[in-house]
Coordinates of C-alpha atoms in Angstrom, one line a residue:
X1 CA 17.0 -27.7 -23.1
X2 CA 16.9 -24.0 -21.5
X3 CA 18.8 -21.3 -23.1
X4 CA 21.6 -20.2 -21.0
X5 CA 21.1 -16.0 -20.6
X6 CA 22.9 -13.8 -22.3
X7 CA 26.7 -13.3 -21.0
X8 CA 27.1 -9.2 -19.7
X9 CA 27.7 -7.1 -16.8
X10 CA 24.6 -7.3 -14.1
X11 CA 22.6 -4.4 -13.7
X12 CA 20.0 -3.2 -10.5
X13 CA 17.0 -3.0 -11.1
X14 CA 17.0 0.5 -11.6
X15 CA 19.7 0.5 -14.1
X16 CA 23.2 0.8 -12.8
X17 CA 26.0 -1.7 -13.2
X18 CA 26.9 -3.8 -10.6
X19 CA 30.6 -3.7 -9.9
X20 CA 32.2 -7.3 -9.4
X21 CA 33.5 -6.2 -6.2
X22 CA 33.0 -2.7 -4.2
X23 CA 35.7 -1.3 -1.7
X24 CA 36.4 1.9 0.2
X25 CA 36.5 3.8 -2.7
X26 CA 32.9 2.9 -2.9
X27 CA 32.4 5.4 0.2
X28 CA 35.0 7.9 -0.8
X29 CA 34.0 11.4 0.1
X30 CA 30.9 10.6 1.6
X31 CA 30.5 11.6 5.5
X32 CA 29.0 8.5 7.6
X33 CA 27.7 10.7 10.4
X34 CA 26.1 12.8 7.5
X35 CA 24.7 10.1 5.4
X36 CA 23.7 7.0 8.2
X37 CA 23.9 8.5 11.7
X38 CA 22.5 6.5 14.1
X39 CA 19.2 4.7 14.3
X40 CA 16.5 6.5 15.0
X41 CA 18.1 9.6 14.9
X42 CA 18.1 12.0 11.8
X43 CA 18.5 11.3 8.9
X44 CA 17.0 7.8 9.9
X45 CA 18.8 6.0 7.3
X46 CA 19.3 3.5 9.5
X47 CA 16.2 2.8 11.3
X48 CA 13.2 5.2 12.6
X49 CA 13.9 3.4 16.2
X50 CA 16.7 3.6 18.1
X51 CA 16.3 -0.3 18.7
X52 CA 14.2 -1.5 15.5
X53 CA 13.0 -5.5 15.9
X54 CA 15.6 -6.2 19.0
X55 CA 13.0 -5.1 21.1
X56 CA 10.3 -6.3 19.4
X57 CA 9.5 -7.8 15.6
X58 CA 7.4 -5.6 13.0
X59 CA 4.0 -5.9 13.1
X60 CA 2.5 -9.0 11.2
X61 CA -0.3 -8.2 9.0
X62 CA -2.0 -10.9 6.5
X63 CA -4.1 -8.9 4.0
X64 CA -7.4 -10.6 3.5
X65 CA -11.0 -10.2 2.0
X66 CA -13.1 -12.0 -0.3
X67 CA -16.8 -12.4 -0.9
X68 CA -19.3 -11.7 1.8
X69 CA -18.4 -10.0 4.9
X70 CA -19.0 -13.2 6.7
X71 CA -16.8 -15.1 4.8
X72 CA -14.0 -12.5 5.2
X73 CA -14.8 -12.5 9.1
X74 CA -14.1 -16.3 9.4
X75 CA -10.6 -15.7 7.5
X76 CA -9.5 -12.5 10.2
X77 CA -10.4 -14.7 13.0
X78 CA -8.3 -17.8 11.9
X79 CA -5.5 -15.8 11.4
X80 CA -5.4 -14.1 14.7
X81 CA -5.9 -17.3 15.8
X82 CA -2.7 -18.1 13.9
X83 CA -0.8 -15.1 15.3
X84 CA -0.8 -12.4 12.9
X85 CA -0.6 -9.2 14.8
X86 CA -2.7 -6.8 12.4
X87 CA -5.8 -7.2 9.6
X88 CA -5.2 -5.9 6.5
X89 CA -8.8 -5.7 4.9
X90 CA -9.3 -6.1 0.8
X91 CA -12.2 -4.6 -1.0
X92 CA -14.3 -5.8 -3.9
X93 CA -13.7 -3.4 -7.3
X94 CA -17.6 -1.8 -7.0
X95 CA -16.3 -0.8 -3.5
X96 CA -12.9 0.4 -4.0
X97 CA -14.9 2.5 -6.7
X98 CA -17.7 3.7 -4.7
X99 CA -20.1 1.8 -5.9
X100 CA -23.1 -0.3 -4.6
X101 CA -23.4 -4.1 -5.3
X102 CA -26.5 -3.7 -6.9
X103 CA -25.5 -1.2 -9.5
X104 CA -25.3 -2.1 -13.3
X105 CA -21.5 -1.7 -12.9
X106 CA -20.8 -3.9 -10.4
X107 CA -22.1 -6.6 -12.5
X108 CA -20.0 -9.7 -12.5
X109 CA -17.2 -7.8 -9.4
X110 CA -18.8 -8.4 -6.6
X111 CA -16.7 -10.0 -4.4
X112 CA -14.2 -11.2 -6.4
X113 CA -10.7 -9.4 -5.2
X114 CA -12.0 -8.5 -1.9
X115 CA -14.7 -8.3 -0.1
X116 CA -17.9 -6.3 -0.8
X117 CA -18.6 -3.5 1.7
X118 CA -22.2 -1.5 1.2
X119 CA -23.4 -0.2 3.9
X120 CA -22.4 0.1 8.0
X121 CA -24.4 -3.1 8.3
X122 CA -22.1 -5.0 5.7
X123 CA -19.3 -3.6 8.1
X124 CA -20.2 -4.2 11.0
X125 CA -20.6 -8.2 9.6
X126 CA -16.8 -8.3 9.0
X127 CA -15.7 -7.4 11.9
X128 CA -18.1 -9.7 14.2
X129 CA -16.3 -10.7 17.1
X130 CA -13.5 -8.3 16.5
X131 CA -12.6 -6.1 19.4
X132 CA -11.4 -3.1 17.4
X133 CA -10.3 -1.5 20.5
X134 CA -7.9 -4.2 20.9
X135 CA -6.3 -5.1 16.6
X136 CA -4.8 -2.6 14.6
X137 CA -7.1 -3.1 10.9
X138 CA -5.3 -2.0 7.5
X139 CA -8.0 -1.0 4.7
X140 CA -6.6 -0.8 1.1
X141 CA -9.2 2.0 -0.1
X142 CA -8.5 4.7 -1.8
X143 CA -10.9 7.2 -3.5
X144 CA -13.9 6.3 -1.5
X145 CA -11.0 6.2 2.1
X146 CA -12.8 8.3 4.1
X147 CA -16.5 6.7 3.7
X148 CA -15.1 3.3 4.9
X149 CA -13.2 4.5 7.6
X150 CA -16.7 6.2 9.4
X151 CA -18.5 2.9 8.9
X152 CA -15.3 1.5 10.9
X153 CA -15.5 4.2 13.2
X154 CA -19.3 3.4 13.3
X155 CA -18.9 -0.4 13.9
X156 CA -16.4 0.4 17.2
X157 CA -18.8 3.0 18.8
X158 CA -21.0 0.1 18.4
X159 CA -18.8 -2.3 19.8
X160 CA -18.4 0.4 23.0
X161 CA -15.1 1.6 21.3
X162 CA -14.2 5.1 21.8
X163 CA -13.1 6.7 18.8
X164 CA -9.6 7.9 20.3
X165 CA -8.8 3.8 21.3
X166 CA -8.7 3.1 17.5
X167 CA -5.6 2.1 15.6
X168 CA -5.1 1.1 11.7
X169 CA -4.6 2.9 8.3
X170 CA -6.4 3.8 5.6
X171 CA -4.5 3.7 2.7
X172 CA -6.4 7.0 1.0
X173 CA -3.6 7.2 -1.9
X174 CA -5.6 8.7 -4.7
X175 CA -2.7 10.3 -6.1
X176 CA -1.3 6.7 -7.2
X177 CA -4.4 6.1 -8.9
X178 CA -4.1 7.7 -11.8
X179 CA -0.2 7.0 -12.3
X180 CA -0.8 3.0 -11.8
X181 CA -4.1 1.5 -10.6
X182 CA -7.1 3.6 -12.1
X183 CA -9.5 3.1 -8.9
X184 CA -9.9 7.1 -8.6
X185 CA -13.3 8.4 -8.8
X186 CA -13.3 12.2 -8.6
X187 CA -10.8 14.6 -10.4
X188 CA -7.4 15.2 -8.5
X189 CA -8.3 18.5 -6.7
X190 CA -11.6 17.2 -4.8
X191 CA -9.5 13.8 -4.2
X192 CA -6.5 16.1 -2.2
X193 CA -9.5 18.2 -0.7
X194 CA -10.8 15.1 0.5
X195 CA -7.3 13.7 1.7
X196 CA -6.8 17.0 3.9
X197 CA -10.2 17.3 5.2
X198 CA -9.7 13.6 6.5
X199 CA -6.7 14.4 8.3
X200 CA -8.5 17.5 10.1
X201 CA -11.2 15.2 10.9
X202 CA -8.7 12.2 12.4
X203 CA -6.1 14.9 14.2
X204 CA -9.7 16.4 16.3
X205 CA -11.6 12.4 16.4
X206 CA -9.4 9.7 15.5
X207 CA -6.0 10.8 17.1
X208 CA -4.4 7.2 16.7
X209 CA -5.5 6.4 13.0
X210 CA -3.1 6.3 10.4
X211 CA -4.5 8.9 7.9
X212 CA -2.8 7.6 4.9
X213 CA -0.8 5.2 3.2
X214 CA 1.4 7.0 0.7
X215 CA 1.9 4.1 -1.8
X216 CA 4.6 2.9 -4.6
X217 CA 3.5 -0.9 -4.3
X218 CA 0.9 -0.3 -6.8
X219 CA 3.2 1.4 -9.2
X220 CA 6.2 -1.1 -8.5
X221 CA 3.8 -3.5 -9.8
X222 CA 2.6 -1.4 -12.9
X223 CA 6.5 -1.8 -13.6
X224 CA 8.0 1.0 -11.9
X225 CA 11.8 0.3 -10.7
X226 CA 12.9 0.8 -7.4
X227 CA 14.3 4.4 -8.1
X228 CA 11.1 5.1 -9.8
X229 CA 8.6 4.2 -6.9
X230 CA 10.4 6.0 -4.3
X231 CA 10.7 9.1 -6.4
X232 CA 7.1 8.9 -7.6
X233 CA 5.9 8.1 -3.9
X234 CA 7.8 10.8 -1.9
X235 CA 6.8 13.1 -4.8
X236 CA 2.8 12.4 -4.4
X237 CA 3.7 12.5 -0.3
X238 CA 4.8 16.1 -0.7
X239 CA 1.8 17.2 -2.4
X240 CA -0.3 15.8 0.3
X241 CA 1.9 17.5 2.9
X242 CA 1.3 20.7 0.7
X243 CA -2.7 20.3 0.3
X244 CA -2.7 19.6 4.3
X245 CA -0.8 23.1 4.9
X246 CA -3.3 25.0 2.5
X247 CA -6.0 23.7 4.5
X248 CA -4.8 25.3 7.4
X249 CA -2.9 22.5 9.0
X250 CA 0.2 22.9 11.2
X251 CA 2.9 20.4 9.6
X252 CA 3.8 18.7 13.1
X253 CA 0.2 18.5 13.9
X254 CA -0.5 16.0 10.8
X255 CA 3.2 14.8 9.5
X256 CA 3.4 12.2 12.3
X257 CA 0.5 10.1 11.4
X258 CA 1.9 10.2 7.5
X259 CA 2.8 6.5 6.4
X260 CA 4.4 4.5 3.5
X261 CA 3.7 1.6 1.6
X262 CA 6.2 0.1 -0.5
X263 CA 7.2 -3.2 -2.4
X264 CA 9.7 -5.9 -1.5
X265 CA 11.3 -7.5 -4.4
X266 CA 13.5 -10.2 -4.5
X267 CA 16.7 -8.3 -5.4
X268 CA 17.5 -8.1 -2.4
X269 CA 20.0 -5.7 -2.0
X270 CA 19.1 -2.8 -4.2
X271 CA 16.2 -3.4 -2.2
X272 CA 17.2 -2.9 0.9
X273 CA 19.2 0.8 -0.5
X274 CA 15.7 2.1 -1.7
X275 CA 14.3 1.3 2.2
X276 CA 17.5 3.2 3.3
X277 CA 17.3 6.1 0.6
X278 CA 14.0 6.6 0.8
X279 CA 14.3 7.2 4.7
X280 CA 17.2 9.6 4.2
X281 CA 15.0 11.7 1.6
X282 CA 12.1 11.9 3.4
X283 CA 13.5 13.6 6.7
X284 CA 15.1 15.8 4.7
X285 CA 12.4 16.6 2.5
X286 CA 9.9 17.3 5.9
X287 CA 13.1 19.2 8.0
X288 CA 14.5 21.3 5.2
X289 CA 11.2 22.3 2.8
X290 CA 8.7 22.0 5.6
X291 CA 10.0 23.1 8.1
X292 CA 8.9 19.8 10.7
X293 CA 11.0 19.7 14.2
X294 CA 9.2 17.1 15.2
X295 CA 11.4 13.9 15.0
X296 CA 8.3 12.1 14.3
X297 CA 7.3 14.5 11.5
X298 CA 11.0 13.6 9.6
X299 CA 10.8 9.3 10.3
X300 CA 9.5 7.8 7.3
X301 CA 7.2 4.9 8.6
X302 CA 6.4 2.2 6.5
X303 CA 4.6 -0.8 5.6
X304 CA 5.8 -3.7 2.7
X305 CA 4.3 -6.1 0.7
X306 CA 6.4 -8.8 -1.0
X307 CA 6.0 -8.4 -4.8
X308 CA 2.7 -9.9 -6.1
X309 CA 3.9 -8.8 -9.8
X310 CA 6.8 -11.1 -9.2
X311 CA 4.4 -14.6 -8.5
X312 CA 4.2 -16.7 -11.1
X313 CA 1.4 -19.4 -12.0
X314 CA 3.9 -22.2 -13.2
X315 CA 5.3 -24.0 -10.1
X316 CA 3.3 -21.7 -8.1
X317 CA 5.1 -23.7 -4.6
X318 CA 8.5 -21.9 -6.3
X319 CA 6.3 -18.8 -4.8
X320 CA 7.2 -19.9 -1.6
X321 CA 10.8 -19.1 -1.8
X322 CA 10.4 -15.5 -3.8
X323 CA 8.1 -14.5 -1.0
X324 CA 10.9 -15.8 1.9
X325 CA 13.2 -13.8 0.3
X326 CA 11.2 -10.9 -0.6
X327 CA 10.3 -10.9 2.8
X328 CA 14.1 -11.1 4.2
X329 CA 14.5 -7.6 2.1
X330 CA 11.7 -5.9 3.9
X331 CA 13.1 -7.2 7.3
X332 CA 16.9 -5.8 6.4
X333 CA 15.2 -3.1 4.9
X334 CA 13.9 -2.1 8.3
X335 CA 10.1 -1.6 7.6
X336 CA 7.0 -1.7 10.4
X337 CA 5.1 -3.9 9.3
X338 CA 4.6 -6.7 6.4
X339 CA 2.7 -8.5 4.4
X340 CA 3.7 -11.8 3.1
X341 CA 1.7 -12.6 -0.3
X342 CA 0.4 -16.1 -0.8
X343 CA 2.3 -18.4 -2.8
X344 CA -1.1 -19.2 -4.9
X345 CA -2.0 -15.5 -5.3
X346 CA -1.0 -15.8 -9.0
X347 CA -3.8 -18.5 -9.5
X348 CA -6.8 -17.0 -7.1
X349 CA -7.6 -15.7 -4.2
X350 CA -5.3 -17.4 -1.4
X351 CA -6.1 -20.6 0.0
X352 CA -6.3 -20.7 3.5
X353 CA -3.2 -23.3 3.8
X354 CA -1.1 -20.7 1.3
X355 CA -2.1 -17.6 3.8
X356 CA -1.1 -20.0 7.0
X357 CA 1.9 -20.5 5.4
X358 CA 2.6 -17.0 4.1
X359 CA 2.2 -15.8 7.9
X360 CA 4.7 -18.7 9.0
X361 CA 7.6 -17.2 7.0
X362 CA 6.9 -14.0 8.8
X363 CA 7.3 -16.0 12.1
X364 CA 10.1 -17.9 11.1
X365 CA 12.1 -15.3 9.9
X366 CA 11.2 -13.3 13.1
X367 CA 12.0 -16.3 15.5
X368 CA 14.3 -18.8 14.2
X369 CA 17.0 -16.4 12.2
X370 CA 19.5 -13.4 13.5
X371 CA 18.1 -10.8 11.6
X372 CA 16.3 -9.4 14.3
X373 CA 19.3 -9.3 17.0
X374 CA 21.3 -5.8 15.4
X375 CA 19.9 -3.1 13.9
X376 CA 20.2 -2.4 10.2
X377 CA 22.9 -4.9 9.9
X378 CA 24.2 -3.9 6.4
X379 CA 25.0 -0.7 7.9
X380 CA 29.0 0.1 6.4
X381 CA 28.6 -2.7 3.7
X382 CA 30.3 -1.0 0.6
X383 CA 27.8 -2.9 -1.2
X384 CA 25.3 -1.6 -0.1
X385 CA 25.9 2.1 0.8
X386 CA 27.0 2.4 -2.9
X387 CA 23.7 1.3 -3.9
X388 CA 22.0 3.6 -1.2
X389 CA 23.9 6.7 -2.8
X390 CA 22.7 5.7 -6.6
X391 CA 19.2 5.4 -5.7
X392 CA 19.2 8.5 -3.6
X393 CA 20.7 10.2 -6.0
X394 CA 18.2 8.5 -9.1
X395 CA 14.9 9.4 -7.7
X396 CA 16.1 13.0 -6.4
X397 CA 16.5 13.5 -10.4
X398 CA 13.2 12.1 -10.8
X399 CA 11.4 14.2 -8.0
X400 CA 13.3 17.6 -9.6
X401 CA 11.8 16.7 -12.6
X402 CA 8.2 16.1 -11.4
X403 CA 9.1 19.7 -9.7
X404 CA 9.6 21.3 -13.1
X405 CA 6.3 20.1 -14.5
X406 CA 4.2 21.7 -11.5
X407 CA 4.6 19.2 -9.0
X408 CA 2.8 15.5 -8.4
X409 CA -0.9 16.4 -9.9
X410 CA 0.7 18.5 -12.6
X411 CA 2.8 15.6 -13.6
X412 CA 0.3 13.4 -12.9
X413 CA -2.2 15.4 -15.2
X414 CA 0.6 15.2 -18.0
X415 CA 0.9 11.5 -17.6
X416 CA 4.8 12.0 -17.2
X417 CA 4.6 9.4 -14.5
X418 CA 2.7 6.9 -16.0
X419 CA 4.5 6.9 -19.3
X420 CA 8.2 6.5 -17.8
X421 CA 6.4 3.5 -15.7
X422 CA 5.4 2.1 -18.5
X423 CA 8.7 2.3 -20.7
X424 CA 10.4 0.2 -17.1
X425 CA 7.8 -2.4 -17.7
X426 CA 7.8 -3.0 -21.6
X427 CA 11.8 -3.3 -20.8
X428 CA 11.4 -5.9 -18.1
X429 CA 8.3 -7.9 -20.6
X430 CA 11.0 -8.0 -23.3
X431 CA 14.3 -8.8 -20.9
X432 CA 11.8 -11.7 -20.1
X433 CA 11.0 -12.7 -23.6
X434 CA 14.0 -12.8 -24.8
X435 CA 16.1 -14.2 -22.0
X436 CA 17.9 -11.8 -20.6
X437 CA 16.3 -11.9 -17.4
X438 CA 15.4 -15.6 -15.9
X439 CA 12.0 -16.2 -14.1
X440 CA 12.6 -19.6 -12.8
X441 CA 9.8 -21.8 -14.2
X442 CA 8.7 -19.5 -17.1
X443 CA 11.6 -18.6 -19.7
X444 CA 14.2 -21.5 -17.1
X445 CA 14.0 -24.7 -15.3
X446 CA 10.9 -25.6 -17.1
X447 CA 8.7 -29.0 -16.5
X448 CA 9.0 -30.8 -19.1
X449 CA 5.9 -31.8 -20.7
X450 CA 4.3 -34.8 -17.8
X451 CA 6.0 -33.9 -15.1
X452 CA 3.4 -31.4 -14.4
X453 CA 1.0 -33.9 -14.1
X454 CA 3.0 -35.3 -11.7
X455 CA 2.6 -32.2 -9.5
X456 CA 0.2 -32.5 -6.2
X457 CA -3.4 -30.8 -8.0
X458 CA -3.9 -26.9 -7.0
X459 CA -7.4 -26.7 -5.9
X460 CA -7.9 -22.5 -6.1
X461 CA -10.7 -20.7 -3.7
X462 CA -13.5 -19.7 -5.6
X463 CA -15.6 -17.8 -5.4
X464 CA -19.6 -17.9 -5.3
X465 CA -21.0 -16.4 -8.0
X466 CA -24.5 -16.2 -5.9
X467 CA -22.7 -13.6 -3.7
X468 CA -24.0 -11.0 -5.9
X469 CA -27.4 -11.7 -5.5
X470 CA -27.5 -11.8 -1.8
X471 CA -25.7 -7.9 -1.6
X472 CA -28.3 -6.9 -3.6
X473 CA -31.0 -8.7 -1.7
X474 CA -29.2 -7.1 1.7
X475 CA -29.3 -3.7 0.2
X476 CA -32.8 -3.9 -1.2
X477 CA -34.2 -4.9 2.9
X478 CA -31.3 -2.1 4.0
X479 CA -33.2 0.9 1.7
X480 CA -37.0 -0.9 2.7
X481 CA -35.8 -0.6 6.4
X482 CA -34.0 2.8 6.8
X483 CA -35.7 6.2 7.1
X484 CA -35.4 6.9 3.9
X485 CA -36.1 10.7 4.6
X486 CA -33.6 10.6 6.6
X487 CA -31.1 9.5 4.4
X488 CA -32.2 12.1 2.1
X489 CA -31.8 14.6 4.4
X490 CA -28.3 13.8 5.3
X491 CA -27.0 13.4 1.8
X492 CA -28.1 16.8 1.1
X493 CA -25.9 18.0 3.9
X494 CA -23.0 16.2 2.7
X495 CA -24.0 17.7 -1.3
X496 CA -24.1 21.4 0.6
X497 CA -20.4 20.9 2.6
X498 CA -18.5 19.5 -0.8
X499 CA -19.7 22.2 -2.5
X500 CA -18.3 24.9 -0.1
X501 CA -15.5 24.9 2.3
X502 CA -17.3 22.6 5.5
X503 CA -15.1 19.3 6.3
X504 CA -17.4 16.5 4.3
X505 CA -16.8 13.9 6.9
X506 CA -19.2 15.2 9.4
X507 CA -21.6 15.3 6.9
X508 CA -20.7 12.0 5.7
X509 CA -20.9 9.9 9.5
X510 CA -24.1 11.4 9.5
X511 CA -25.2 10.1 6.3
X512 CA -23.6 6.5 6.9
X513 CA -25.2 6.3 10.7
X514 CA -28.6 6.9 8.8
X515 CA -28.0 3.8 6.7
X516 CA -26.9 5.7 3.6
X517 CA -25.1 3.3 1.0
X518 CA -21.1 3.9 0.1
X519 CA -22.8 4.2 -3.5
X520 CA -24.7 6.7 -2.6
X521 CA -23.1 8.9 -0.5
X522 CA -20.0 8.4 -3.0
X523 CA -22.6 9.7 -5.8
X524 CA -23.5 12.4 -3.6
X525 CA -20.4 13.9 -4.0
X526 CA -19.9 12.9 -8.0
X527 CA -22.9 15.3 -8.1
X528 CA -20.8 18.2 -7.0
X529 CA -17.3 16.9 -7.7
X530 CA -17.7 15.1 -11.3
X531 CA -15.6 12.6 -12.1
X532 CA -12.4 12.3 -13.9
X533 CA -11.5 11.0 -17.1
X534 CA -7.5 11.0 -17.7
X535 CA -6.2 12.3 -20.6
X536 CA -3.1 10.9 -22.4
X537 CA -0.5 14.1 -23.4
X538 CA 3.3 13.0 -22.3

């Protein structure tokens, strides 16, 4: 038998009590021109576009990567094939960490949650057959952000791409890092030097390219609730915004090409408020402490993932409908563009039936429903502006208080952030344990013992353990090859700019069109710029 839960008043996610019904009074004293105006106009609570998806749907991305560069190549091509409008690329660990295949770390990561990228060669492999003048390509890289985006600039000059044709993101998030994920490399002042000096180097060579991806997925799924990741995101976005202005940077000239990245759980409508909120923050964040006039500079563009913390590996096809839904939010939500996670992601890397299918919601929910035909369709629903108000008004508390500790890096360096992440997940681990919150399949509506066996057998992608072997073999004909003079040349340029006030990217192409490695050319700059080890005080 399963345990019925715990009888009591519903709460959101981030805390507050549902009311059994909400009414006017819901909206009493509260100015609709103020708080939604119109879509696409300020405060964008309602849309960044006038029109949103009734003139055209968001863009359809399918993140992908695994193993070799090849391998990775074949998937991007069968989902184009398939539809999707936009790659989303996934490194291996040693990459994401600025590290080599071949190095004594690496051992036993190569490959395994993305695909392993170590030189322009491995790059120009993945995207074989790619016209990069022609797709928009998402890279989830952080720390190491800017080295991967040169070997992509590197691999479209090849292809006869000029620089200014290119489109995509790089997500380039360190902040995030040390509250939730841990992939930084260097300590958090080189990292935001590093941020800014990519934005100088995009605004005067890459005019189209997203320069970052300003991230809360990561610490949604370290257990952060929805108040919390927009309050923690926004907070790290300002201190970008403020390391780009110390660098000399004229707030309209960079603020435009800022971007978002945000979870889509499957409570729907809180949801759905921290989209709106978190749109209504922002422009006023960029009109009233920045100083931005251009509209652009105040829209808060976004991309969504549905909630891979939210998977589970029992009755892993139950996937498919937290991921519909998930993806439904996102949609009402009114983000740019989405991902739809596989429903075997909890198991392995996705099969390539469970990413076909993952893209087929997208389309379905683009093509066969209404939710495309209005804008922002829960617009005046008492429901939902209520919940728009509490989460506003929840993570503006949280952003005042990451204010009086010194702002994001401060915080971040007092592990405030981090710690009140982690006191949201132990209460959702023990909500689960004990009940009080129902994961279909896990703690209700359990297989009984042989009805599993019943099930139609899983078969997971693997992958090859050999992979490792052949990067180093590629690296070790790469470093015989190359002008190895060169090489040593140009990282001696880029040691010389990170240690004094020259933009390291310039440095860096160089380096990377000589063959350097991303191992070494990250190293380079560990020589100057150490590396940081976090320190547990809040």
């Amino acid at each position: 038998m399963t345990a019925e839960p715990p009888a009591g008043p519903r709460r959101t996610e981030s805390g507050f009590p549902f009311a059994p019904v909400y009414g006017p009074e819901a909206l009493a004293g509260r100015d609709p021109d103020e708080r939604l105006g119109r879509p696409g106009e300020y405060p964008f609570t309602r849309g960044i576009h006038p029109t949103m998806y009734t003139g055209r749907p968001w863009t359809m991305r399918q993140y992908a990567g695994f193993g070799t560069a090849a391998e990775s190549n074949a998937r991007y091509r069968a989902l184009i094939a398939g539809g999707s409008t936009g790659l989303s690329v996934a490194f291996d660990l040693p990459t994401q960490m600025g590290y080599d295949s071949d190095a004594p770390l690496a051992a036993g990561e190569v490959g395994r949650v993305g695909v392993a990228i170590d030189s322009v060669e491995d790059m120009s492999e993945l995207f074989t057959g790619i016209p990069l003048g022609e797709v928009s390509t998402s890279m989830t890289i952080n720390a190491p952000a800017a080295v991967l985006l040169l070997l992509y600039q590197l691999v479209g000059e090849a292809q006869g791409v000029p620089p200014a044709r290119l489109t995509g993101t790089v997500q380039n998030d360190v902040l995030k890092e040390y509250i939730a994920r841990g992939t930084y490399i260097f300590p958090p002042q080189p990292s935001l030097r590093l941020v800014a000096d990519l934005f100088r180097y995009c605004r005067a060579e890459i005019p189209r390219w997203n320069t970052i991806s300003i991230s809360g997925y990561h610490m949604a799924e370290a257990g952060a609730t929805p108040a919390q990741e927009i309050a923690f995101t926004l907070a790290d976005g300002i201190a970008y915004v403020r390391a780009a202005l110390a660098a000399g940077l004229a707030v309209d000239d960079f603020a435009p090409r800022l971007s978002f990245f945000f979870v889509a759980r499957s409570t729907l409508l809180e949801e759905v408020a921290k989209f709106r909120a978190a749109r209504r923050i922002w422009a006023r964040v960029m009109r009233e402490e920045f100083g931005a006039r251009d509209p652009r500079s105040q829209r808060l563009r976004f991309h969504t993932q549905t909630a891979g913390v939210q998977l589970t590996a029992q009755q892993p096809e139950v996937n498919l409908v937290r991921v519909a839904v998930q993806a439904l939010a996102a949609v009402l939500g009114g983000t740019q563009s989405l991902h739809t996670n596989s429903f075997d992601e909890a198991l392995a890397l996705p099969s390539e039936k469970a990413a076909r299918l993952a893209l087929r919601t997208q389309q379905v929910l683009a093509h066969e429903t209404d939710v495309t035909a209005t804008v922002d369709p829960f617009a005046g629903s008492y429901a939902v502006e209520a919940l728009t108000d509490e989460v506003e008004d929840a993570a503006l508390g949280l952003m005042a208080r990451v204010e009086e500790l010194g702002g994001a890096v401060a915080a971040i360096e007092a592990g405030y952030q981090k710690a009140e992440i982690e006191r949201s997940a132990y209460r959702v681990q023990r909500e689960t344990e004990t009940g009080a919150r129902t994961v279909v399949g896990v703690n209700r509506f359990r297989l009984e013992p042989g009805e599993s066996a019943a099930e139609e057998p899983y078969r997971p992608l693997r992958v090859d353990p050999a992979i490792e072997a052949r990067q180093a073999g590629r690296l070790a004909r790469l470093r015989a090859a190359r002008d190895g003079a060169a090489v040593g040349r140009a990282l001696d340029a880029l040691r010389r700019a990170a240690g004094g006030g020259d933009n390291v990217l310039y440095p860096m192409r160089e380096a990377l069109a000589a063959r350097a490695t991303v191992g070494e050319v990250c190293d380079a700059l560990r020589e100057v710029w150490g590396r940081y080890v976090p320190v547990e005080r809040f």
